[in-house]
Amino acid sequence: MARSDPYIVMPADAVDKIASSALSRGSLVLRRASADDMYIVRAVETAKDVRLQVDVSREYAALRSGDSHHAAQWIRVAPNDAHIHHLLLSRRPHATIAFKDFKEMVPGVSDPGNKLGVVVTHDPGLPAELTEAGASEFAGWAVRRSGVRPLHIEVEPEIIGLKQLAGKWPIEQLTTNSVMVVGCGSIGSAAAVALAGYGIGRVELVDPDRFLWHNMLRHALGAEGVGRFKVAAMKDHLAQHWPQQDVVAHRLDVVADAHHIRPIIDRVDLVLCAADGIAPRRVVSHLARRARKPAILACVLDNGSIGEVIRLRPTPRFGCLLCLRRYLADMGAMDAEADQELDYGTGRIHQPMTAVPPDLRYVGTFTAKVAVATLLESLHGDHTQRVPGEHAIIGLRPVSDLATPFDLSQAGDVRWLSIPGPRTACPTCSSG
Ligand SMILES: [Zn+2]
């Protein structure tokens, strides 16, 4: 097959219809999408003069498009004959076989006249060794009187989506886990998408805000979400791309609605906080510690020059967010963060808005990875994804004028650190 040949796309329902038909050949209706040079099988003759539409589910927009209908044929062939030829011819670009030789091999093929005939042959008894060699049960042919060429048929596989990862990624384990995502902005939406891709079974989204025009540049959502509540629009977005995942949307403010937040934390395995501002992060640190759940906090600092991911684990080895901040302040670290600590309660928030969109998605995906690594280690005893520490500082557009440990000088650099133990009499850690 040459790169310039058209493609035939065959939905699973067309496969079923042909394979289960009692006929040995019948007609097909193809739809041609000329811009993409492909044919889509849209109807199959399953019994004499009975032609059934092929089901193509709604999300396959391109497969439901296409213009002029094109009459074609399907033919059941004897094993070991046509499909070996198809395989051999496919490996020789521009090779053709004479129409009369093809007709001998595939009796029942109609004479295409002066036009192009498209034929799909079905060999239900194809031996396994031929399948392994690359032959398939369905083969396509461009039939002209001047010669016949093989066409590629792309058959919809039985297993698609995350199930394809089974045996290669701990998908069965992660399906049983749940994560609460606090803050569905740039970082949070990217983290939620990544959690779905890693196979986390349930995500509970928490955010009180609407998705507006100025959010669009840096968000997983597009124009379709403008005006909606972020959690509701994200739930729909995730359902469309990751239908196996359970998503719960909560239009809640983690600070003002803390009494509603506690029961959610109680039923999830981990909290991922990507909310802007010191107050929500402190509340998450406190509530997660009390509920004995790990929390991963993500943000960008210093106008998007660095990303920061903190993992808080409810063990006597590690303190809470306040314990870490106090320790860093004592070291003389990070004026920007110290400013925000001082401004706590005045409504001043982190300012990620100068950050570049992919940098925020990068931090969101990174945070989801740390969350997944934490779940695999703590709940499944799987250490294959172990991360190097509890506190990651990520170079995005570093300006290298920050005090240690934030003094990265290169983009793409990740500095991993531990975090200190609890302070004596820390109100979060001591009774936790
Ligand atoms: Zn503490």
CSV table of N, CA and C and ligand atoms in Angstrom, one decimal, residues 285 289 318-324 421-423 425-430, ligand 1:
chain,number,residue,atom,x,y,z
A,285,SER,N,-4.1,21.7,54.1
A,285,SER,CA,-3.0,21.1,54.9
A,285,SER,C,-3.6,20.6,56.2
A,289,ARG,N,-4.5,16.6,57.2
A,289,ARG,CA,-3.7,16.0,58.3
A,289,ARG,C,-4.6,15.4,59.3
A,318,PHE,N,7.0,13.9,59.1
A,318,PHE,CA,6.8,15.1,58.3
A,318,PHE,C,5.8,16.1,58.9
A,319,GLY,N,6.2,17.4,58.8
A,319,GLY,CA,5.2,18.4,59.4
A,319,GLY,C,4.2,18.8,58.3
A,320,CYS,N,3.4,19.8,58.7
A,320,CYS,CA,2.4,20.3,57.8
A,320,CYS,C,2.9,21.5,57.0
A,321,LEU,N,2.1,22.1,56.2
A,321,LEU,CA,2.5,23.3,55.4
A,321,LEU,C,3.1,24.4,56.3
A,322,LEU,N,2.4,24.7,57.4
A,322,LEU,CA,2.9,25.8,58.2
A,322,LEU,C,4.3,25.5,58.8
A,323,CYS,N,4.4,24.2,59.2
A,323,CYS,CA,5.7,23.8,59.7
A,323,CYS,C,6.8,24.0,58.6
A,324,LEU,N,6.5,23.6,57.4
A,324,LEU,CA,7.5,23.8,56.3
A,324,LEU,C,7.8,25.3,56.1
A,421,GLY,N,10.3,17.8,60.1
A,421,GLY,CA,9.2,17.2,61.0
A,421,GLY,C,8.4,18.3,61.6
A,422,PRO,N,7.3,17.9,62.4
A,422,PRO,CA,6.4,18.8,63.0
A,422,PRO,C,7.1,19.7,64.0
A,423,ARG,N,6.7,21.0,64.1
A,423,ARG,CA,7.2,21.9,65.1
A,423,ARG,C,6.6,21.4,66.5
A,425,ALA,N,4.2,21.6,69.4
A,425,ALA,CA,3.0,22.3,69.6
A,425,ALA,C,2.4,22.9,68.4
A,426,CYS,N,2.7,22.4,67.2
A,426,CYS,CA,2.0,22.8,66.0
A,426,CYS,C,0.5,22.4,66.1
A,427,PRO,N,-0.4,23.4,66.0
A,427,PRO,CA,-1.8,23.1,66.2
A,427,PRO,C,-2.3,22.0,65.2
A,428,THR,N,-1.7,22.0,64.0
A,428,THR,CA,-2.2,21.0,63.0
A,428,THR,C,-1.5,19.6,63.3
A,429,CYS,N,-0.2,19.6,63.5
A,429,CYS,CA,0.5,18.3,63.6
A,429,CYS,C,0.3,17.7,64.9
A,430,SER,N,0.2,18.5,66.0
A,430,SER,CA,0.3,17.8,67.3
A,430,SER,C,-0.9,17.0,67.7
B,1,ZN,ZN,2.6,21.4,61.5
